[in-house]
Coordinates of C-alpha atoms and ligand atoms in Angstrom, one line a residue:
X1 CA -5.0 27.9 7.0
X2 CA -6.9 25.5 5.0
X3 CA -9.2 22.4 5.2
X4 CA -7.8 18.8 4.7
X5 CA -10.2 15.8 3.3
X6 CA -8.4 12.7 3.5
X7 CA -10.8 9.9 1.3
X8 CA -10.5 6.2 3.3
X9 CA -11.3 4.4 5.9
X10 CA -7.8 2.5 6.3
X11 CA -5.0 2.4 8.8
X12 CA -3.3 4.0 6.3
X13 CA -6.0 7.0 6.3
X14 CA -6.0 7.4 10.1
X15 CA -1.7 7.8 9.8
X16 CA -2.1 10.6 7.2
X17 CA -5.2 12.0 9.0
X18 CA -3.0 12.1 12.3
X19 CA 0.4 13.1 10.8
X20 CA -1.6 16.1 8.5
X21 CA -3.7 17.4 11.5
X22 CA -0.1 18.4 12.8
X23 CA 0.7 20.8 10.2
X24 CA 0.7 24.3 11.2
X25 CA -1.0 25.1 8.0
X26 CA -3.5 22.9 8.2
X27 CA -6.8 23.9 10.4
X28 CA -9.1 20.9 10.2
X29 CA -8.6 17.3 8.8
X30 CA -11.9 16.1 7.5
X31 CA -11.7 12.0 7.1
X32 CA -14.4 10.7 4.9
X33 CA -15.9 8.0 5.7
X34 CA -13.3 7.2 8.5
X35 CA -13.2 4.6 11.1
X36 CA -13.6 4.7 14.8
X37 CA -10.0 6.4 15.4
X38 CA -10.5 9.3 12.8
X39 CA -12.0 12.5 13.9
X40 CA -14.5 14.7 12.1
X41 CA -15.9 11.6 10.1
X42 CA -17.8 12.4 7.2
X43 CA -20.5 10.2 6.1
X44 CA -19.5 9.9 2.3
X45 CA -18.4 6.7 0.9
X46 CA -15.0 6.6 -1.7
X47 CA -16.5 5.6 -4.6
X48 CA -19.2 8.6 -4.5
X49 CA -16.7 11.0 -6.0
X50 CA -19.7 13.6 -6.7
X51 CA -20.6 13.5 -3.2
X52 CA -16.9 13.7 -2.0
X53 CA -16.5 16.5 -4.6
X54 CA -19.5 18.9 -3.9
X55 CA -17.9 18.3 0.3
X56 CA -14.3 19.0 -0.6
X57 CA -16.1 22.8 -2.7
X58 CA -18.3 24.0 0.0
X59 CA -15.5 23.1 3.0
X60 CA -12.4 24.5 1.4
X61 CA -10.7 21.5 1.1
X62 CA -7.4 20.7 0.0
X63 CA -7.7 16.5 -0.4
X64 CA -5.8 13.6 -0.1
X65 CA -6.6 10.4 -2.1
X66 CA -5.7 7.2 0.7
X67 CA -7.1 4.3 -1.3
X68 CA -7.0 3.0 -5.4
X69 CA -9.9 2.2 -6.2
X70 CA -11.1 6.4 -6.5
X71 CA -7.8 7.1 -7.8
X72 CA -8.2 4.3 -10.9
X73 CA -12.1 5.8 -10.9
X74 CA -10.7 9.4 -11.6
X75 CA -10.8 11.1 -9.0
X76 CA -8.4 13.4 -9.3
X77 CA -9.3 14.1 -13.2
X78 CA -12.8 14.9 -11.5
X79 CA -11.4 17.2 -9.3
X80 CA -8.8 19.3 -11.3
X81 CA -12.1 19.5 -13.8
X82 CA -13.9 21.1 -11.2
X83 CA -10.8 23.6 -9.8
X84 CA -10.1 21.6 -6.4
X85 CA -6.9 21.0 -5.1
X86 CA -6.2 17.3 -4.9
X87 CA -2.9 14.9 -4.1
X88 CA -2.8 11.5 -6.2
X89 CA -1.9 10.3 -9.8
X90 CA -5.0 11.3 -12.7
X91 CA -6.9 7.7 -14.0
X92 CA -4.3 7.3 -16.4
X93 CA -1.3 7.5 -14.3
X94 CA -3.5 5.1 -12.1
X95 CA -3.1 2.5 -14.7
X96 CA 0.5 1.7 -13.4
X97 CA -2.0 0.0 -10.7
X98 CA -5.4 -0.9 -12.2
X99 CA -4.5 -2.9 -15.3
X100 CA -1.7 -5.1 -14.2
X101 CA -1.0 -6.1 -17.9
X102 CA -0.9 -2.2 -18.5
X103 CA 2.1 -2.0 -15.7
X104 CA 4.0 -4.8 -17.2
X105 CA 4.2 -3.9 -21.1
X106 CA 4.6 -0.8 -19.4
X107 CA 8.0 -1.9 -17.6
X108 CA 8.8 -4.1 -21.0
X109 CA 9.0 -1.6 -23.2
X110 CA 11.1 1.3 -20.8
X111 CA 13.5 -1.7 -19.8
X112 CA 12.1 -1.2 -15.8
X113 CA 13.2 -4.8 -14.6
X114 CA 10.2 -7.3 -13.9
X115 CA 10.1 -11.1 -14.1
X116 CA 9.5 -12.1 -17.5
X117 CA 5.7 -12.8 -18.9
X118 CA 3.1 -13.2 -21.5
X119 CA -0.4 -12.3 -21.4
X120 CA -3.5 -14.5 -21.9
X121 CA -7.4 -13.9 -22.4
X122 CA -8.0 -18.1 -23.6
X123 CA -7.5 -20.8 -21.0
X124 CA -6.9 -23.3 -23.4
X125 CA -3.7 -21.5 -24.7
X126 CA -2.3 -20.2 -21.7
X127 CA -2.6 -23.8 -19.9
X128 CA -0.6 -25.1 -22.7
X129 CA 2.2 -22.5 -22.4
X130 CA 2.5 -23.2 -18.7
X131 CA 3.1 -27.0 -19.7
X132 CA 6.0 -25.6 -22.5
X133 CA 7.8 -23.8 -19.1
X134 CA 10.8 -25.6 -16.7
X135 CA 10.0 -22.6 -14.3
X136 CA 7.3 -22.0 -11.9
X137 CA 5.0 -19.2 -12.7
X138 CA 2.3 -16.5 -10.8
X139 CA -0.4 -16.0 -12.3
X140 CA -2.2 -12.5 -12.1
X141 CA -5.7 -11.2 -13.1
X142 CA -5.1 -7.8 -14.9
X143 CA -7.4 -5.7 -12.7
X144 CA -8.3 -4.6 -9.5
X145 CA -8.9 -7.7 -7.1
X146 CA -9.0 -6.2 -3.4
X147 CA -5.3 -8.1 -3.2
X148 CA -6.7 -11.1 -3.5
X149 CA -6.4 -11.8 -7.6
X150 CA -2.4 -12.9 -7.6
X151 CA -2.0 -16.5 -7.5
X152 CA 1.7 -17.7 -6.8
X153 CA 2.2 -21.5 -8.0
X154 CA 4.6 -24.8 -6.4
X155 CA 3.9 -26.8 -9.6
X156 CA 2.1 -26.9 -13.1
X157 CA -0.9 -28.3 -11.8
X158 CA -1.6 -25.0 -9.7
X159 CA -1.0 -23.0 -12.5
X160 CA -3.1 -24.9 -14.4
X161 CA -5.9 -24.8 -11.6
X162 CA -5.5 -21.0 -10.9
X163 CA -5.7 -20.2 -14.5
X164 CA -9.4 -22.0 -14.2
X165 CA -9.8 -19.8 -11.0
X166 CA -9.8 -16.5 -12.8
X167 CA -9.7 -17.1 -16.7
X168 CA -12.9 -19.3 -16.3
X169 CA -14.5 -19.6 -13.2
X170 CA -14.0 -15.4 -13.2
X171 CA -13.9 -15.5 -9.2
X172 CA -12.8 -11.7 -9.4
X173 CA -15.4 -10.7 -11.6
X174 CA -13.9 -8.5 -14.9
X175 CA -10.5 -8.2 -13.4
X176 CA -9.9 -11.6 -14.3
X177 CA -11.2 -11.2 -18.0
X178 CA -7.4 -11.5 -18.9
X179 CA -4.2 -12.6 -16.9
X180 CA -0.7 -12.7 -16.9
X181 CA 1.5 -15.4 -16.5
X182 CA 4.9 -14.6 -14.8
X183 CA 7.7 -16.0 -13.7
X184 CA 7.7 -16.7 -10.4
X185 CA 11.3 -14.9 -8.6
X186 CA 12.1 -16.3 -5.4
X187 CA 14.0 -14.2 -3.4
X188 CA 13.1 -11.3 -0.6
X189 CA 10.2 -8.8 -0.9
X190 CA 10.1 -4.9 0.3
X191 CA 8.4 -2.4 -0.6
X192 CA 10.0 1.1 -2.1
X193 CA 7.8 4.2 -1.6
X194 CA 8.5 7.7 -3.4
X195 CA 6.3 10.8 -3.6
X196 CA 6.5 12.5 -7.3
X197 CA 5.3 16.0 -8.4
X198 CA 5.8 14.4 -12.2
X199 CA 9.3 15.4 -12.6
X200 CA 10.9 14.0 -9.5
X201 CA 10.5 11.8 -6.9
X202 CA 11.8 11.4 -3.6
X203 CA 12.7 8.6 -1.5
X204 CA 9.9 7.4 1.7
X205 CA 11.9 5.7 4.5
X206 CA 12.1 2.0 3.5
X207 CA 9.7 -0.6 5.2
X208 CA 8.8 -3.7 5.0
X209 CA 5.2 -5.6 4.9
X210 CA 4.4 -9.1 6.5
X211 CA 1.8 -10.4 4.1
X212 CA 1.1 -14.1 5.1
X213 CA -1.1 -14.2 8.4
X214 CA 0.6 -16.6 10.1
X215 CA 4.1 -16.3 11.9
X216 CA 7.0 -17.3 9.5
X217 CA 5.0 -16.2 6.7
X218 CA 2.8 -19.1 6.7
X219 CA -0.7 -19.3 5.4
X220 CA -2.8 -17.3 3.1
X221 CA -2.2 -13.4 2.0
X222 CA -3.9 -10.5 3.5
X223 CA -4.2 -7.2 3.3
X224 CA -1.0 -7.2 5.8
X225 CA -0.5 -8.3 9.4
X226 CA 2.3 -5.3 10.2
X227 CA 5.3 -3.4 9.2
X228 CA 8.5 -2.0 10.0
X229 CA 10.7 0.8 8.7
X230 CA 13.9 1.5 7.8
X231 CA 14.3 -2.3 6.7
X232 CA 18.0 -3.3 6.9
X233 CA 17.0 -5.2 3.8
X234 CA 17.2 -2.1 1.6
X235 CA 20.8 -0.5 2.1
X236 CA 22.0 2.7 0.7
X237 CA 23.3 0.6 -2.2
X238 CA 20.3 -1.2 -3.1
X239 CA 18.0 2.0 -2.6
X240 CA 20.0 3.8 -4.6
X241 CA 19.8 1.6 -7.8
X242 CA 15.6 1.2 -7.2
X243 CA 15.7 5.1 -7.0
X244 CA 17.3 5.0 -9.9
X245 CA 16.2 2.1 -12.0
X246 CA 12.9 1.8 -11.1
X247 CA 11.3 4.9 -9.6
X248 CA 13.0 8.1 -11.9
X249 CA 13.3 5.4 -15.0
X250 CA 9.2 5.3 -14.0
X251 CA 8.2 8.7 -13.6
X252 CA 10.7 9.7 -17.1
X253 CA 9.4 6.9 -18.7
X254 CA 5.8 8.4 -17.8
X255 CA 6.6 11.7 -18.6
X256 CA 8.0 10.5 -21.9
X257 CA 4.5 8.9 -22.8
X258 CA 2.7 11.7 -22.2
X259 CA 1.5 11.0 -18.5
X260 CA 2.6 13.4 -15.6
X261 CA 2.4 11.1 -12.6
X262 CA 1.6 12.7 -9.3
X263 CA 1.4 11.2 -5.8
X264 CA 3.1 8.1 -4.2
X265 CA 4.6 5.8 -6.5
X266 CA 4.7 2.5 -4.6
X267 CA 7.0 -0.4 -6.2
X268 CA 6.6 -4.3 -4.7
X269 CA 9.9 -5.4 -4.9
X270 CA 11.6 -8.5 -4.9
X271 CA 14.8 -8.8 -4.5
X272 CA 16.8 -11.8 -5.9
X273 CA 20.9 -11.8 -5.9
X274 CA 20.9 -8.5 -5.1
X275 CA 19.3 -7.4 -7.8
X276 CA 15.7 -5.5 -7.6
X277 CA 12.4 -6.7 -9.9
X278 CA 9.3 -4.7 -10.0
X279 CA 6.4 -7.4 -8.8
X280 CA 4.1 -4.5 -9.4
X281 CA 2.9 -0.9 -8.6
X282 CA 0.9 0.4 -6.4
X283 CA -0.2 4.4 -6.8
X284 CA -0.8 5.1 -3.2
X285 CA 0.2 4.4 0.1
X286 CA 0.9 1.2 1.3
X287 CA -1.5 -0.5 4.4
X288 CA -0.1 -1.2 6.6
X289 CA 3.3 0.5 5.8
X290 CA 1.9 4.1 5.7
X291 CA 2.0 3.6 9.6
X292 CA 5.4 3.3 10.6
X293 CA 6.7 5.3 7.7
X294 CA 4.3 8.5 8.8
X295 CA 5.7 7.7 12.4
X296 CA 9.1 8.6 11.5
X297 CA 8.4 11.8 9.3
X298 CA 10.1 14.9 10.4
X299 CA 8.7 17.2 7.9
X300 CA 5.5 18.5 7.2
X301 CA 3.5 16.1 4.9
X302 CA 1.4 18.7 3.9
X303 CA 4.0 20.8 2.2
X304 CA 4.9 18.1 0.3
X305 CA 1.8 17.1 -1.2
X306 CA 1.0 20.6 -1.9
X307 CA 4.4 20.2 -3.8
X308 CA 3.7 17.2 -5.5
X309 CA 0.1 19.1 -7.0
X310 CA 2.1 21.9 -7.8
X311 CA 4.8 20.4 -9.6
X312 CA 7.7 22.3 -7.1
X313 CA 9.2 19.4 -4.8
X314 CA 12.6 20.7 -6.1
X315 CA 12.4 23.8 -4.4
X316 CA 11.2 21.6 -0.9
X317 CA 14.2 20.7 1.6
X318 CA 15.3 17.0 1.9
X319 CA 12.9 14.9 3.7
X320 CA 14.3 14.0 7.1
X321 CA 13.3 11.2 8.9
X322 CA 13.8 10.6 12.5
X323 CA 16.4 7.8 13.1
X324 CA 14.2 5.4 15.6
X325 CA 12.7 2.6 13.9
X326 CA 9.5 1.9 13.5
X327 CA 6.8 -1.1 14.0
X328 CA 3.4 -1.7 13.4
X329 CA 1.5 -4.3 14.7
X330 CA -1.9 -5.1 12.8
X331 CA -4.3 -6.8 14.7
X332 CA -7.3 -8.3 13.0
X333 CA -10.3 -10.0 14.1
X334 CA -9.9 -14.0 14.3
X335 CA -10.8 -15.9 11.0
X336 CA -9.5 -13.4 9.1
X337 CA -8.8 -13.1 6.1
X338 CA -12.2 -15.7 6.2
X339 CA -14.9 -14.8 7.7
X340 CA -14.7 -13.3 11.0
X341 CA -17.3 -11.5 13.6
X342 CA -18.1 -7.5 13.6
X343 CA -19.7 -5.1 16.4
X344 CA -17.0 -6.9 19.3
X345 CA -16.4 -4.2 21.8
X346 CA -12.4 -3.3 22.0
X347 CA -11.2 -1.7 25.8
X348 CA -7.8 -0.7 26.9
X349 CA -7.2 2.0 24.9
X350 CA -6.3 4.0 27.7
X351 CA -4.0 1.7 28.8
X352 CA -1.7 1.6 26.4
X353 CA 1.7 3.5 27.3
X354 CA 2.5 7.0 26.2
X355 CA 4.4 7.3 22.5
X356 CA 2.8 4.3 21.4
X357 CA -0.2 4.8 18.8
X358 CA -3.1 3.1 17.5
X359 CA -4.1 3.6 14.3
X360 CA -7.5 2.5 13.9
X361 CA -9.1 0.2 10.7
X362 CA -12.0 -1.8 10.5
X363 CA -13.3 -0.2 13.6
X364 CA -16.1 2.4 14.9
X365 CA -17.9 4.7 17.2
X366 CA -21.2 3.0 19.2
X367 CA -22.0 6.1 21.7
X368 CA -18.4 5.7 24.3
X369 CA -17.5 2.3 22.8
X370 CA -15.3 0.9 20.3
X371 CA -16.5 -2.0 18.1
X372 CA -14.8 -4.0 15.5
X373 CA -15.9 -3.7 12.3
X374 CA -13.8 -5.2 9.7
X375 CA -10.9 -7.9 9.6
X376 CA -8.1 -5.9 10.2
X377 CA -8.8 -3.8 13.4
X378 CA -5.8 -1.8 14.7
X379 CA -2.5 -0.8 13.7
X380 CA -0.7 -0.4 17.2
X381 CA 2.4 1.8 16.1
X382 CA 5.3 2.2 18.2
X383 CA 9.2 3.8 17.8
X384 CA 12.4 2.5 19.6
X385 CA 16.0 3.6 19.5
X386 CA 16.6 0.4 17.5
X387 CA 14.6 -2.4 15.7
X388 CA 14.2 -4.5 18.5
X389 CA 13.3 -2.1 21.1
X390 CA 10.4 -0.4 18.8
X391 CA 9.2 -4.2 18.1
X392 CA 9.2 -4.5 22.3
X393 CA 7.6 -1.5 22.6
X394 CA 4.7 -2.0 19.7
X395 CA 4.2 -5.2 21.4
X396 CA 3.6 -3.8 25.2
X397 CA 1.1 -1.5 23.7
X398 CA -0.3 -4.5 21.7
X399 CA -1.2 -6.2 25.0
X400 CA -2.8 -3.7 26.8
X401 CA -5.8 -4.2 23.9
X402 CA -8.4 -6.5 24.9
X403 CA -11.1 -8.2 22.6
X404 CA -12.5 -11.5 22.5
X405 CA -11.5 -11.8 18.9
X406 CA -8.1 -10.4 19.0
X407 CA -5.7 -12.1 16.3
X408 CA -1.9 -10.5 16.0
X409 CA 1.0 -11.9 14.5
X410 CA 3.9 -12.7 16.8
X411 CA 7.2 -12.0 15.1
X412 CA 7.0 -8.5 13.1
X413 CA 9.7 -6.8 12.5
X414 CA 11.9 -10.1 13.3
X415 CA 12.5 -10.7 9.1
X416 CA 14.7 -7.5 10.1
X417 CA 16.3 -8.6 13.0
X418 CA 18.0 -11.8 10.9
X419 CA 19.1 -9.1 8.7
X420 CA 21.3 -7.1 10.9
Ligands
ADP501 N1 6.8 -12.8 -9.9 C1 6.6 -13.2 -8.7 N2 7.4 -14.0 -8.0 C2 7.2 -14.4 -6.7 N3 6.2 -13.9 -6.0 C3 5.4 -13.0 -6.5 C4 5.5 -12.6 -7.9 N4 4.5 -11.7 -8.2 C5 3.8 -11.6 -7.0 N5 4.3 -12.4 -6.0 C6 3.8 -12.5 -4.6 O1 2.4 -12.3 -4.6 C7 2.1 -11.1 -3.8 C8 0.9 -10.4 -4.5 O2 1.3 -10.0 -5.8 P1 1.2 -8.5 -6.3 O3 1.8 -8.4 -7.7 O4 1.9 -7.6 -5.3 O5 -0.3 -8.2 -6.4 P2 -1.4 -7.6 -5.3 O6 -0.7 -6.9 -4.3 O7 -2.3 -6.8 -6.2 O8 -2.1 -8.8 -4.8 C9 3.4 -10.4 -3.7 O9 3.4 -9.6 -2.6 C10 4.4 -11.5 -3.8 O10 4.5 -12.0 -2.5
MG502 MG1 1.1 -6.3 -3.7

């Protein structure tokens, strides 16, 4: 039996905290810092890798990286330094995350389909190639922006203005220090998941992400308002050539260069025609997609990232998947992604009906209570025999919270319901 330390404080940590503390190997599940939903909290913060280090040595523990911003610190280089077992991709691997422009020449050069682009550090020049295009454009800052550094354009003039929001007025800091200038694909977006041990990768059920936080995908981006999986989006077909011509091309083309890359590989797809294009990567887990997904495991999730670290998922049996669907309901506090109110108390808990989950975010413990503390609260997760009953039954469970600041989206999962 060994010790588990699972680094967040996410939805997404709380899923792989719950779905980990179910392995028979597996004797306690450490979650540091946690939320209000995680058990055995420990009081460390992610980006204090010494700290989270010296815990992981004197407990025993085997640990799991949730969020990016340790992984693109080094965590795991830290760790393998110091002899501690530890699931995630080293800094460099990271890179397919924390330097956009590093991702895309990245994708250029190995022939990994992405919209087309050029890259920019002077305003000046990169305001005059938007004005040479007849297409509309997205412009990125390279770095690590919390989400928020992607700004996707209706017209020259926003291009123009967003290239002033991160080139010059550097609203995300460093990040912003160069950019990228894409083309913008209009089409529909999912999100493809694999875990590799470096030499192979296999397939996460397929999901699907509701960025906007309004119904219809209206109004700004966020973190992500709720998710469903499988998505009817992907089919056999269609996962088949992103297994193929993104993820293995990826984790070869890695390889090939000189970088074993370990952990979840995460692509942002968009799919246009049929045809798949890498928006970008991600080198963890997706929030809130980890929920649904880690609902619907039928495996052990421990043996597998014991696998990945060791470099033997070959020798693993497929991953099987329970056939229910999925859905995930986030809700946040109101204003968000603004500014919203913390320390609400949250009740109902106990009401919500048996098989239903909820994974807790920006929440935590005062004494007996449950208070908000962040903008996206709760992840109420739920499964159904088919799309629409797990979106009824995520949505019962959803009602029986009660806060005076409660903000959900209505329509999850209904993107897949036009699909079927
Ligand atoms: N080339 C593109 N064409 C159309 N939309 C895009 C493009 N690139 C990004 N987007 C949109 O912007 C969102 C955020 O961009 P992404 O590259 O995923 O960065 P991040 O998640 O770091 O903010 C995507 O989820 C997608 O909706
Ligand atoms: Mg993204």
């Amino acid at each position: 039996m060994v010790n588990v330390l699972v680094i967040g404080s996410g939805g997404r940590e709380h899923a792989l905290s719950w779905k980990l503390s179910q392995s028979s190997k597996v004797e306690t599940v450490f979650t540091a810092p946690g939320n209000g939903g995680t058990e055995n909290n420990v009081p460390i913060s992610v980006d204090d890798l010494d700290g989270l280090a010296d815990f992981a040595q004197k407990n025993n523990c085997f640990t799991v990286v949730g969020p990016e911003d340790p992984l693109a610190a080094g965590i795991v280089d830290k760790f393998n330094k110091l002899g501690l077992r530890v699931f995630g991709p080293s800094r460099q691997a990271a890179q397919l995350e924390s330097s956009k422009i590093w991702a895309k020449d990245f994708m250029k050069r190995n022939e990994i389909p992405t919209a087309r682009f050029e890259i920019f550090d002077d305003a000046q020049k990169a305001q005059e190639y938007v004005k040479s295009l007849d297409y509309n454009v997205v412009v990125k800052a390279d770095g690590l922006a919390a989400g928020k550094g992607v700004i996707v354009c209706n017209s020259n003039d926003e291009a123009i203005s967003a290239i002033q929001t991160i080139l010059v007025n550097k609203t995300f800091g460093d990040a912003g220090n160069r950019i990228i200038i894409e083309e913008r694909i209009d089409g529909i977006e999912a999100s493809y998941i694999a875990l590799s041990d470096g030499d192979i990768a296999i397939p996460m059920a397929s999901s699907q992400d509701h960025k906007r936080i309004f119904d219809n995908d209206e109004g700004p981006n966020t973190g992500g308002m709720g998710a469903y999986s499988p998505t009817p989006i992907i089919d056999d077909n269609l996962a088949k050539i992103i297994q193929e011509e993104v993820i293995e091309k990826t984790i070869h083309a890695m390889k090939k260069e000189g970088i074993v890359f370990k952990g979840f590989l995460y692509a942002g797809i968009m799919i246009q025609d049929g045809k798949p294009y890498v928006l970008e990567y991600n080198v963890r887990m997706g929030d809130p997609e980890c929920q649904p997904i880690t609902m619907r495991m039928d495996f052990d999730l421990y043996d597998y990232f014991v696998a990945s670290v060791d470099g033997t998922l070959s020798s693993l049996p497929p991953a099987t998947w329970k056939s229910q669907s999925a859905v995930c309901v986030v809700l946040a506090s109101k204003g968000y992604p603004e500014a919203y109110s913390k320390d609400d108390e949250i009740t109902g808990f106990d009401s919500v009906p048996e098989g239903a989950i909820v994974f807790h975010a920006g929440t935590k413990k005062s004494g007996e209570k449950i208070l908000s503390n962040g903008g996206r609260v709760l992840g109420v997760t739920a499964l159904g025999d088919t799309l629409q009953s797990a979106i009824t039954n995520a949505y019962a469970a959803t009602d029986k919270i009660i806060w005076s600041q409660k903000f959900h989206r209505k329509d999850i999962g209904q993107k897949g319901l036009s699909y079927l």
